[in-house]
mmCIF file of C-alpha atoms in Angstrom:
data_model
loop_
_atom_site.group_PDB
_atom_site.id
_atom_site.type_symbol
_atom_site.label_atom_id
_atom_site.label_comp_id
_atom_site.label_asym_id
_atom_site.label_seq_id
_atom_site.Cartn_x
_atom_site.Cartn_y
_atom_site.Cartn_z
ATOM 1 C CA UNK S 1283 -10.122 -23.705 39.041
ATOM 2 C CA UNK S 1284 -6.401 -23.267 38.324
ATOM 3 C CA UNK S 1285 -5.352 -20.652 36.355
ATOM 4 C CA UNK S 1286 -4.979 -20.952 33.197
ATOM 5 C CA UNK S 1287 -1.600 -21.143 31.275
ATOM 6 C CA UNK S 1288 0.110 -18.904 29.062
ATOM 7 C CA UNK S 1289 -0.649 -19.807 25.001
ATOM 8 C CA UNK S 1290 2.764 -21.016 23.919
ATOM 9 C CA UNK S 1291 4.072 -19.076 21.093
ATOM 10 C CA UNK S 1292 7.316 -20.428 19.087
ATOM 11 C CA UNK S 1293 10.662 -19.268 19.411
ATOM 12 C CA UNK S 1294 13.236 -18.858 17.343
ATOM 13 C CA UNK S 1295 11.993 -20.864 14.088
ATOM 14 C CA UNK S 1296 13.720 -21.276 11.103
ATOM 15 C CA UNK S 1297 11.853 -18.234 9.152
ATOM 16 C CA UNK S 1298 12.971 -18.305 4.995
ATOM 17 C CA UNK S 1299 9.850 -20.108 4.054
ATOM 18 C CA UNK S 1300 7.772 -17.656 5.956
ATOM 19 C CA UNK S 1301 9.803 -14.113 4.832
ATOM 20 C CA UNK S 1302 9.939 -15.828 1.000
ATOM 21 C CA UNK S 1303 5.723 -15.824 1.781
ATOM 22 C CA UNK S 1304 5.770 -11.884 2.416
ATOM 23 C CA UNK S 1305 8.442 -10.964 0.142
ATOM 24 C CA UNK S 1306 5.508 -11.757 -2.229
ATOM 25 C CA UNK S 1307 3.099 -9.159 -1.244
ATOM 26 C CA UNK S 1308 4.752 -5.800 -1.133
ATOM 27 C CA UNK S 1309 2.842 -2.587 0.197
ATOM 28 C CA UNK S 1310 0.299 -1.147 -1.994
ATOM 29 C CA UNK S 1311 0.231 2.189 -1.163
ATOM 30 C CA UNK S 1312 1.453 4.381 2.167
ATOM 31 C CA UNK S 1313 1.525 2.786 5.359
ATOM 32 C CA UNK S 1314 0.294 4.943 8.763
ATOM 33 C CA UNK S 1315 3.128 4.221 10.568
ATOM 34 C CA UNK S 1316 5.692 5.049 7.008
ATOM 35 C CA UNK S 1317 3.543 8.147 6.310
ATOM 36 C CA UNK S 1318 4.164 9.637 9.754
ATOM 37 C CA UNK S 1319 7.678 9.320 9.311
ATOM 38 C CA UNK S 1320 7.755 10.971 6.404
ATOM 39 C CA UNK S 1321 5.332 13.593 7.577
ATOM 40 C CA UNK S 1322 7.910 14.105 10.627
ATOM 41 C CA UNK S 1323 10.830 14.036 8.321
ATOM 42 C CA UNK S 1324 9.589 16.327 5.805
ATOM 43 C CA UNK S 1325 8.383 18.923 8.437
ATOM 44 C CA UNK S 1326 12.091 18.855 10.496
ATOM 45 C CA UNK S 1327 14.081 21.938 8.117
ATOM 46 C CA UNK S 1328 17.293 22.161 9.982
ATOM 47 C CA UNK S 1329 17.505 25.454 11.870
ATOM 48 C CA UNK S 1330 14.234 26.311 10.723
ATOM 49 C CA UNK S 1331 11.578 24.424 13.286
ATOM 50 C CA UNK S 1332 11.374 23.911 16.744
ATOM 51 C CA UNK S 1333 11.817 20.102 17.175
ATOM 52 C CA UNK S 1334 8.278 18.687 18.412
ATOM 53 C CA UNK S 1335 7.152 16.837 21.398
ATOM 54 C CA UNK S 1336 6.952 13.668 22.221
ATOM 55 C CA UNK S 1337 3.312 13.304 22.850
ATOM 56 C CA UNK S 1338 1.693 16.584 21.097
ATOM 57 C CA UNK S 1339 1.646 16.490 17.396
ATOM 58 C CA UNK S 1340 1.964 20.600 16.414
ATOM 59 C CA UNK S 1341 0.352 21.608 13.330
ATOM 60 C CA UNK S 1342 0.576 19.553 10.276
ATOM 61 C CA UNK S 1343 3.616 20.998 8.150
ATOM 62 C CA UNK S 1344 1.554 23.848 5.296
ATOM 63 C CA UNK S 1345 3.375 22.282 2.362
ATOM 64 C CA UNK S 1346 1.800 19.236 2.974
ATOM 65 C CA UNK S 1347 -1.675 20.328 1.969
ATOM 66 C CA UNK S 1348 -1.001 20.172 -1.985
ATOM 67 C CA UNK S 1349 -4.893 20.195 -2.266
ATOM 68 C CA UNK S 1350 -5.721 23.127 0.280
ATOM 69 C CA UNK S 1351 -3.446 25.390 -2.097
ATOM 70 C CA UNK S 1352 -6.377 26.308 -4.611
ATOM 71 C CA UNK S 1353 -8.192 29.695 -3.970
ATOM 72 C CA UNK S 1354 -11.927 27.876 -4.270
ATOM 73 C CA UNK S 1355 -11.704 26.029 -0.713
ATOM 74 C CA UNK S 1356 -14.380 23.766 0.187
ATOM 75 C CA UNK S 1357 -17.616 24.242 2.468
ATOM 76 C CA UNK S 1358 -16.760 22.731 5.666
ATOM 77 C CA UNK S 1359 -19.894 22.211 7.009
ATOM 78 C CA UNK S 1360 -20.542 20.361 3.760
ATOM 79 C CA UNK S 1361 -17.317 18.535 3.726
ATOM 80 C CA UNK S 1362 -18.032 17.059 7.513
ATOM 81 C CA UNK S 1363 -21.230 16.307 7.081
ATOM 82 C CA UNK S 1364 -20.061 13.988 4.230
ATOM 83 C CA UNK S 1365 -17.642 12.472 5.969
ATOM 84 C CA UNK S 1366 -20.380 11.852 8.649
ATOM 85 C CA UNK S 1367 -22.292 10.185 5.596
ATOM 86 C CA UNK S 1368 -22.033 6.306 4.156
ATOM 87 C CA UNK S 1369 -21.483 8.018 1.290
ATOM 88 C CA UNK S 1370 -17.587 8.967 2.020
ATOM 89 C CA UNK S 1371 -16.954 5.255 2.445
ATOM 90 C CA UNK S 1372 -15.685 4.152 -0.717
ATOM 91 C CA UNK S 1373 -13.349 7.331 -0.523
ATOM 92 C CA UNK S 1374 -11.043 5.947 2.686
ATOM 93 C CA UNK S 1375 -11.718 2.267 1.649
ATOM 94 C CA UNK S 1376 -9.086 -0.066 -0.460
ATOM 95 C CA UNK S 1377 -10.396 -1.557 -3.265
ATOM 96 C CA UNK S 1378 -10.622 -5.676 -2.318
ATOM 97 C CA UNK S 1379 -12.607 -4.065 1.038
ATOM 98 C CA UNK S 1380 -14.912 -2.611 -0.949
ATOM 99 C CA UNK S 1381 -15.266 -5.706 -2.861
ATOM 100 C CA UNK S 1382 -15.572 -7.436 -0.103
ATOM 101 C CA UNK S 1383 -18.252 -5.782 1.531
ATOM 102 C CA UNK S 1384 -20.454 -5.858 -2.055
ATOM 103 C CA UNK S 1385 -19.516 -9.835 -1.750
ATOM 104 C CA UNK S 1386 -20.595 -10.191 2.097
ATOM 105 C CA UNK S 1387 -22.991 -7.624 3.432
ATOM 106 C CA UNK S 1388 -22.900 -4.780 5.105
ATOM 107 C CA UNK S 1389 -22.307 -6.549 8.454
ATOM 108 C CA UNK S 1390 -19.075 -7.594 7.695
ATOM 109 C CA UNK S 1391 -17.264 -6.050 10.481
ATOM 110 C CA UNK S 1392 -14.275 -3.808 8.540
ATOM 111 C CA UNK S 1393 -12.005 -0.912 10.498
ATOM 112 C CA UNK S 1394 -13.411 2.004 8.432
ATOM 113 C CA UNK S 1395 -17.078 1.132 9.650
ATOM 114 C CA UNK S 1396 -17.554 -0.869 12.216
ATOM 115 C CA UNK S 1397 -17.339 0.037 16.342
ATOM 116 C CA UNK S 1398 -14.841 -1.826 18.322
ATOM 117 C CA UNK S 1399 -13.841 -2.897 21.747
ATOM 118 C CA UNK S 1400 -10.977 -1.039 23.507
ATOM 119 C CA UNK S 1401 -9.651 -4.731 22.968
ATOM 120 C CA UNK S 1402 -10.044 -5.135 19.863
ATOM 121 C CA UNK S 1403 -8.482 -1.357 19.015
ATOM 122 C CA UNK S 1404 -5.168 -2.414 20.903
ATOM 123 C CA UNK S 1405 -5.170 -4.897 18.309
ATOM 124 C CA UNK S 1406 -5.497 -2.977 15.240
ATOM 125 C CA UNK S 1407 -3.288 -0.438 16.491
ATOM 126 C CA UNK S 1408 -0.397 -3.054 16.548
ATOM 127 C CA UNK S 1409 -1.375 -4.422 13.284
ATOM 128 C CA UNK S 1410 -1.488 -1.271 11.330
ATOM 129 C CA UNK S 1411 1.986 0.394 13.544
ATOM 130 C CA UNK S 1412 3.718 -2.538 11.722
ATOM 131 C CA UNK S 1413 5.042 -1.700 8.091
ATOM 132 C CA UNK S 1414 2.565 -3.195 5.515
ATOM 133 C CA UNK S 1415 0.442 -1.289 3.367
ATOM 134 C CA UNK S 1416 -3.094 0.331 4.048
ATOM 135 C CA UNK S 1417 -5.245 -2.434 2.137
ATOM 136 C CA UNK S 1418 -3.044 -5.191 3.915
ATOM 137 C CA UNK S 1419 -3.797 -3.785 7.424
ATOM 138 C CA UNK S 1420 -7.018 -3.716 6.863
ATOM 139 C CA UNK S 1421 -7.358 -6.696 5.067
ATOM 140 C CA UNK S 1422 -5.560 -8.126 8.150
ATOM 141 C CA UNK S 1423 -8.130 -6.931 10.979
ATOM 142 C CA UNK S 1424 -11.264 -8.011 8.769
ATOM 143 C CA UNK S 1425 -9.548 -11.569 8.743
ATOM 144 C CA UNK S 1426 -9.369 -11.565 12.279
ATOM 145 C CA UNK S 1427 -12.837 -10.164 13.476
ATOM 146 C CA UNK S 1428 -15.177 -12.410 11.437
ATOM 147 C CA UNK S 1429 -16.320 -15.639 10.857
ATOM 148 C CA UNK S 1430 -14.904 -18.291 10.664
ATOM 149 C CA UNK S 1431 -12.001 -16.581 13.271
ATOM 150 C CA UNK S 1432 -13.594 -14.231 15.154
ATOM 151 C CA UNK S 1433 -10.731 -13.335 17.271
ATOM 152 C CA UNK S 1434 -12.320 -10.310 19.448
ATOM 153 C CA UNK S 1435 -11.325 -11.723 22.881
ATOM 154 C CA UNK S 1436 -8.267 -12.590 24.974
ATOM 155 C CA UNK S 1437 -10.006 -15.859 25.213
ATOM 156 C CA UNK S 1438 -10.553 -16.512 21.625
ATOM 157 C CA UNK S 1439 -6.967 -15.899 20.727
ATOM 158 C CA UNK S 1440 -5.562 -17.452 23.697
ATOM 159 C CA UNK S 1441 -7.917 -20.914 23.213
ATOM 160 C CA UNK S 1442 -6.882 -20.877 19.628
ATOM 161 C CA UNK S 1443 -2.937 -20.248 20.215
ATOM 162 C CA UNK S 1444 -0.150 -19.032 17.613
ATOM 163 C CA UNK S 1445 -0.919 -21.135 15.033
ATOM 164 C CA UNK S 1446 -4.459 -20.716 14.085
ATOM 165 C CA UNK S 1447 -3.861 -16.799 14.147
ATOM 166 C CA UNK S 1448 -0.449 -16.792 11.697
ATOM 167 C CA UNK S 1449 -3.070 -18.986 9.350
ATOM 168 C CA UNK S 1450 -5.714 -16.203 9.557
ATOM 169 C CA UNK S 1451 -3.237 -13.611 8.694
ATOM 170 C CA UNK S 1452 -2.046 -15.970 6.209
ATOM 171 C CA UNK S 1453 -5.689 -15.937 4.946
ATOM 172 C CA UNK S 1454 -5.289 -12.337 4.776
ATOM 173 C CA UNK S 1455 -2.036 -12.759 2.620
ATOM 174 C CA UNK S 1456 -0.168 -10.002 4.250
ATOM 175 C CA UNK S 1457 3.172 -9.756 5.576
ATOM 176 C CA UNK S 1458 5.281 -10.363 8.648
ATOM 177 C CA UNK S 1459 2.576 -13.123 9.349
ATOM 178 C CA UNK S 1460 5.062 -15.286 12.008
ATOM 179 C CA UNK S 1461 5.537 -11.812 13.645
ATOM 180 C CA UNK S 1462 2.375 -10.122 14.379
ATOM 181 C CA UNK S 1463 0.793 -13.507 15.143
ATOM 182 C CA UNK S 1464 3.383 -13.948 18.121
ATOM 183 C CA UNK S 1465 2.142 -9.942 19.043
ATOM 184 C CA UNK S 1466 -1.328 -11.431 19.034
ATOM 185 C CA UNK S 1467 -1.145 -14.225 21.469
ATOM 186 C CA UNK S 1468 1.238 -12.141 23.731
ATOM 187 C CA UNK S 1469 -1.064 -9.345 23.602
ATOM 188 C CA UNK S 1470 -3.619 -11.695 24.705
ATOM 189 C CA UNK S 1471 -1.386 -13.063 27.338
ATOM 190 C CA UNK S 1472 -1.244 -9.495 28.402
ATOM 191 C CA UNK S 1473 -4.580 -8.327 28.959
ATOM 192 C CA UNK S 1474 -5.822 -10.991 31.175
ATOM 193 C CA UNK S 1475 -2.537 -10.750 33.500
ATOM 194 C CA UNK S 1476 -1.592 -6.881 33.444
ATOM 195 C CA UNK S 1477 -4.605 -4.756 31.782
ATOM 196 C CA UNK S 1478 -8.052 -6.176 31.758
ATOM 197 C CA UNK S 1479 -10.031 -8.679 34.204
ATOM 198 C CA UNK S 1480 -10.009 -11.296 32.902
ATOM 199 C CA UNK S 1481 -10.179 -13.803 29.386
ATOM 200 C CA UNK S 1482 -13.246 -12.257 28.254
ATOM 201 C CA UNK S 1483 -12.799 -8.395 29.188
ATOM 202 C CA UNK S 1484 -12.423 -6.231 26.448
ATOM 203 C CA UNK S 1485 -12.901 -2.838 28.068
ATOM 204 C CA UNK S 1486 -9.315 -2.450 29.210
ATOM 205 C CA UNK S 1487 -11.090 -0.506 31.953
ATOM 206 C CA UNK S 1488 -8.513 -1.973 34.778
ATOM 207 C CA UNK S 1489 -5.673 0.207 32.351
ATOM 208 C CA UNK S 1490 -7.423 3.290 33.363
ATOM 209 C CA UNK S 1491 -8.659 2.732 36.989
ATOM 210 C CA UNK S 1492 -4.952 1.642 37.728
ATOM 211 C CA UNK S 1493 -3.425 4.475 35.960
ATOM 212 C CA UNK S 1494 -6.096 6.736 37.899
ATOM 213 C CA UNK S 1495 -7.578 7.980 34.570
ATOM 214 C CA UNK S 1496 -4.416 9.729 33.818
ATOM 215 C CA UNK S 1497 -3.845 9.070 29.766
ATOM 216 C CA UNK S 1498 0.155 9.392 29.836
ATOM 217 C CA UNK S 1499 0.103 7.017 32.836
ATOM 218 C CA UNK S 1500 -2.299 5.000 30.546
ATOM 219 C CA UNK S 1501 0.054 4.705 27.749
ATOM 220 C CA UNK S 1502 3.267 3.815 29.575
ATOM 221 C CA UNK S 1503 1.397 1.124 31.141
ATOM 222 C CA UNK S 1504 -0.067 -0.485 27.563
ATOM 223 C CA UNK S 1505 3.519 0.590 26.028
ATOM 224 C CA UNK S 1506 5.076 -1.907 28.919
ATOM 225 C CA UNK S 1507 2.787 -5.149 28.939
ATOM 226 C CA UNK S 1508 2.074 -4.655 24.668
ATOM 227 C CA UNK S 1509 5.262 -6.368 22.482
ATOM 228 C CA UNK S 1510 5.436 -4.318 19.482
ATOM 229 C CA UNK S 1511 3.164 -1.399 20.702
ATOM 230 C CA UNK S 1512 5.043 1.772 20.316
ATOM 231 C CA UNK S 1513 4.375 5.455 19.586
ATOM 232 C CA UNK S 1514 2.723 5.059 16.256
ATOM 233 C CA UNK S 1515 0.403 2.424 17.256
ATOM 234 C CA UNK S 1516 -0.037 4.175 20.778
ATOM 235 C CA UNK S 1517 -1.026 7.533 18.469
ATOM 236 C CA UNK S 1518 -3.275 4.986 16.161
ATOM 237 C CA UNK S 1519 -5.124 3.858 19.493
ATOM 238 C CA UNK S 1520 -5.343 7.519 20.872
ATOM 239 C CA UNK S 1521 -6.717 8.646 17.566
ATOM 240 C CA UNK S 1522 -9.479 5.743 17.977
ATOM 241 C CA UNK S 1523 -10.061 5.450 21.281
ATOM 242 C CA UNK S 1524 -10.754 9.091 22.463
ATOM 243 C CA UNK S 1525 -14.337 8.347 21.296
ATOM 244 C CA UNK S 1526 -14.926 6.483 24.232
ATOM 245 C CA UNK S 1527 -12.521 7.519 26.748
ATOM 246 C CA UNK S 1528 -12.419 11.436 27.190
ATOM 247 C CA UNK S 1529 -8.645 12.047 28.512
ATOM 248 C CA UNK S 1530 -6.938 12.250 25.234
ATOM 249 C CA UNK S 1531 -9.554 14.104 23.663
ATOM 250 C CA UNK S 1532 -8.818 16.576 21.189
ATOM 251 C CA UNK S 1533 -6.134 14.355 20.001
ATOM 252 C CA UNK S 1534 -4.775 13.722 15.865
ATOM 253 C CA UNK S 1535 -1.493 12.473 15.261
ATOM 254 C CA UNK S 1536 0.729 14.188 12.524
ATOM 255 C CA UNK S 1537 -0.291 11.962 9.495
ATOM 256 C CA UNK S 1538 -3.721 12.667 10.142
ATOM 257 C CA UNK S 1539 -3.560 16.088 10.565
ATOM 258 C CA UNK S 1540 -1.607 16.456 6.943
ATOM 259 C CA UNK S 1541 -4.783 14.405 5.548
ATOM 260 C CA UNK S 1542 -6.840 16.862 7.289
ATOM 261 C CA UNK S 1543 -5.297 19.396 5.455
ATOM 262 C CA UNK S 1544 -5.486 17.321 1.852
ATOM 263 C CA UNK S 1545 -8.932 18.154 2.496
ATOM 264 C CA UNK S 1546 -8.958 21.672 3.514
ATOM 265 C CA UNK S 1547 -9.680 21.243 7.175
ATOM 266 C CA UNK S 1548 -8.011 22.879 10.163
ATOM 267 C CA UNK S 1549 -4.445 21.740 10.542
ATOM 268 C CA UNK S 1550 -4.791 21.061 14.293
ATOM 269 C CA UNK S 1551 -6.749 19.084 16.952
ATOM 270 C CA UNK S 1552 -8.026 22.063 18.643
ATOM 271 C CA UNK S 1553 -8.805 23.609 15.504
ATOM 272 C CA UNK S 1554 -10.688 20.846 14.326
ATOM 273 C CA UNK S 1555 -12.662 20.810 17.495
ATOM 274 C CA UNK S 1556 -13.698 24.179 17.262
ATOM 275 C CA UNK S 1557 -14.800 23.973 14.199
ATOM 276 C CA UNK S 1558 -17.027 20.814 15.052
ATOM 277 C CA UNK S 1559 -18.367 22.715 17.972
ATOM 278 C CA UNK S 1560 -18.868 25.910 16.053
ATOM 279 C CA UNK S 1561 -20.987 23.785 13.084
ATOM 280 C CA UNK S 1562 -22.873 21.467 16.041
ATOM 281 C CA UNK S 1563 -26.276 22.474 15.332
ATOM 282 C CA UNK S 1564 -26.026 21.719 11.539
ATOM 283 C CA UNK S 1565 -24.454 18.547 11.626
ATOM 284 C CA UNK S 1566 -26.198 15.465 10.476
ATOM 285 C CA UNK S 1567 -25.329 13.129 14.194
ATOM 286 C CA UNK S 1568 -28.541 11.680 14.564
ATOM 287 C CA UNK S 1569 -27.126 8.453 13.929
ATOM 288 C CA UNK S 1570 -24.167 8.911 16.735
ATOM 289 C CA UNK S 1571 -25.167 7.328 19.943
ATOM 290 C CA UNK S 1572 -24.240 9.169 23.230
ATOM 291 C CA UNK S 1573 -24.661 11.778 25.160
ATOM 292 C CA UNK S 1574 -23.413 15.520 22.963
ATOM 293 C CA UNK S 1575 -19.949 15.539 24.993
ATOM 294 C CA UNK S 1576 -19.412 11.694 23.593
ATOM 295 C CA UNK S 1577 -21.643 12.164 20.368
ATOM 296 C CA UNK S 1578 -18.929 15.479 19.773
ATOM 297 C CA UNK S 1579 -15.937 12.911 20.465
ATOM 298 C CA UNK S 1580 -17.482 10.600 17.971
ATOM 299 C CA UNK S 1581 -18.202 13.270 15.383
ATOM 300 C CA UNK S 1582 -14.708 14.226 15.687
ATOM 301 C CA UNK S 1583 -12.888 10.871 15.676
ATOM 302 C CA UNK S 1584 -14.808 10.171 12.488
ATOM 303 C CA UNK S 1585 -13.772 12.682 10.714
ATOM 304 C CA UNK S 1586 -10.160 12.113 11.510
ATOM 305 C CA UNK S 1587 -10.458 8.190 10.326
ATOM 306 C CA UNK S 1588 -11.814 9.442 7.101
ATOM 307 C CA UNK S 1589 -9.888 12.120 5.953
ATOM 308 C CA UNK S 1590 -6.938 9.665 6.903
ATOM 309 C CA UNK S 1591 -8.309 7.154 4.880
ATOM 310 C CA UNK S 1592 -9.674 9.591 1.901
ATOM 311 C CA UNK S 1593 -5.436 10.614 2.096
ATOM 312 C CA UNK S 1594 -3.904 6.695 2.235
ATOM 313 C CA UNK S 1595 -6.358 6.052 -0.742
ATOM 314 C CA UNK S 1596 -5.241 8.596 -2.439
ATOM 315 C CA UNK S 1597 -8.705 10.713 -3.007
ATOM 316 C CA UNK S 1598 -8.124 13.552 -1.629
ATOM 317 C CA UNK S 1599 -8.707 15.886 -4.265
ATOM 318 C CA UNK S 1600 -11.751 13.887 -5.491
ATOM 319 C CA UNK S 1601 -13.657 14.272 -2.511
ATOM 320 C CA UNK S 1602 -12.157 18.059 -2.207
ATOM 321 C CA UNK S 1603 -14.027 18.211 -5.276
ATOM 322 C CA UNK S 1604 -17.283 16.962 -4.604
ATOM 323 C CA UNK S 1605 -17.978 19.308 -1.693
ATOM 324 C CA UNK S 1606 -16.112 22.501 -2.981
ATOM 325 C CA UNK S 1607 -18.725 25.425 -4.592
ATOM 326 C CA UNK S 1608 -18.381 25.633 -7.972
ATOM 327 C CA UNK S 1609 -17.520 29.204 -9.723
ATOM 328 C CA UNK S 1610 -19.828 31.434 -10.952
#
């Protein structure tokens, strides 16, 4: 059977109805990739800080912990085994996601829930690098990864081509629709040819034999063969995908070490990891599948994605609150 041909994706199309379409849905709140640069900008005091790495976020600036400035600090065993817990959902979710879950079940597949493919992670990481609001991201990725689109495979995407995917995200009324639905297909394009095996692989797995399980090699190569995949969504897939593959792991990117911080948790990866390994035995992680070395990576990545989310929604405090002892 001959191989099959690239999804065609338009050129250079006359745009003003499309950028009049999401001129009317400005962000909401703090984007990821907007919040890092601010985190980066407001940690950089001329003459004051060492400039950081490329790679290696350093500790989350101090002043950016408003809500770890009180003298009652919170339990931390306490405060990760609720973010372990269903019950810290509502905390990192938007408001229509919330809504939406109440109006379609608890299946509904939704970033701050569900497990995804390696696949289907590239794809949010591109979609939420881009600058639209937290709600609209995520609003974007639920659009995508259930019925009736479903677009969780190369093959899905590249059977359906550009313009059933810039009507999903169209569905999802978010912004730079034209855009990120070009990404899509391409990104599509690019895991059968370059970084998986084939139209129905979602592992990504050929990424890391070829790179020889080396995770900078691993990046460059996704960085390459990915349109529109940069540092901020190669830090949003790190973040993510260190659950299941072990090389980046301890890794947190600079905005979500500042929302670690919100909360009152260790302002670094290594810290954090300590701390998870120092609490182990009294954490609630029946419910994490794995062996402990991936149940631990699990634990941890969790935590990250909520106190991110707790920090985008702005509940910080709130949740500071609900697991901080009270005086006497």
């Amino acid at each position: 059977m001959p191989p099959k041909k690239k999804t065609k994706v338009p050129g250079n199309q006359p745009k003003a109805n499309e950028q009049a379409k999401q001129n009317s849905n400005p962000p909401e709140e703090p984007t990821e990739s907007e919040s890092q640069s601010k985190s980066k900008s407001s940690s950089a005091a001329p003459g004051k800080r060492k400039a950081e790495t490329k790679d290696t976020p350093s500790k989350a600036p101090r002043r950016s912990a408003r809500g770890a400035s009180s003298a009652q600090q919170p339990d931390p065993l306490k405060l990760i085994n609720h973010l372990l817990s269903p019950a810290s959902l509502d905390s990192c979710r938007p408001k229509d996601e919330i809504e939406d879950v109440q109006k379609r079940g608890k299946d509904l597949r939704t970033y701050s829930s569900s497990t995804f493919s390696p696949f289907e992670e590239l794809i949010c990481a591109v979609i939420l690098s881009r600058p639209i609001s937290h709600a609209l991201g995520l609003r974007s990725i639920r659009t995508l990864f259930n019925e009736p689109h479903n677009f969780t495979t190369p093959k899905k995407i590249r059977e359906a081509g550009f313009e059933p995917v810039r009507q999903a995200l169209d569905e999802a009324r978010t912004q730079h629709r034209q855009k990120t639905a070009e990404e899509l297909v391409l990104l599509a394009d690019a895991v059968v040819e370059h970084l998986g095996d084939g139209e129905e692989d979602v592992s990504l797995e050929r990424v890391r034999r070829e790179c020889g399980y080396d995770w900078p090699k691993e990046k460059e190569m996704m960085k390459t063969h990915v349109k529109g995949l940069g540092k901020t969504g190669l830090d949003i897939f790190a973040r993510r995908i260190q659950a299941v593959w072990p090389k980046p792991y301890p890794f947190a990117d600079q905005r979500t070490l500042s929302g670690l911080q919100k909360l009152g948790l260790p302002g670094t990866a290594e810290e954090l990891k300590k701390l998870v390994d120092d609490l182990w035995t009294e954490l609630d992680v029946k419910d994490f599948p794995g062996d402990e070395d991936e149940k631990k990576r699990r634990v941890f990545v969790q935590v990250l994605e909520r106190a991110v989310g707790v920090d985008l929604e702005g509940n910080a405090d709130a949740v500071r609150a609900e697991v901080t002892p009270k005086s006497e």
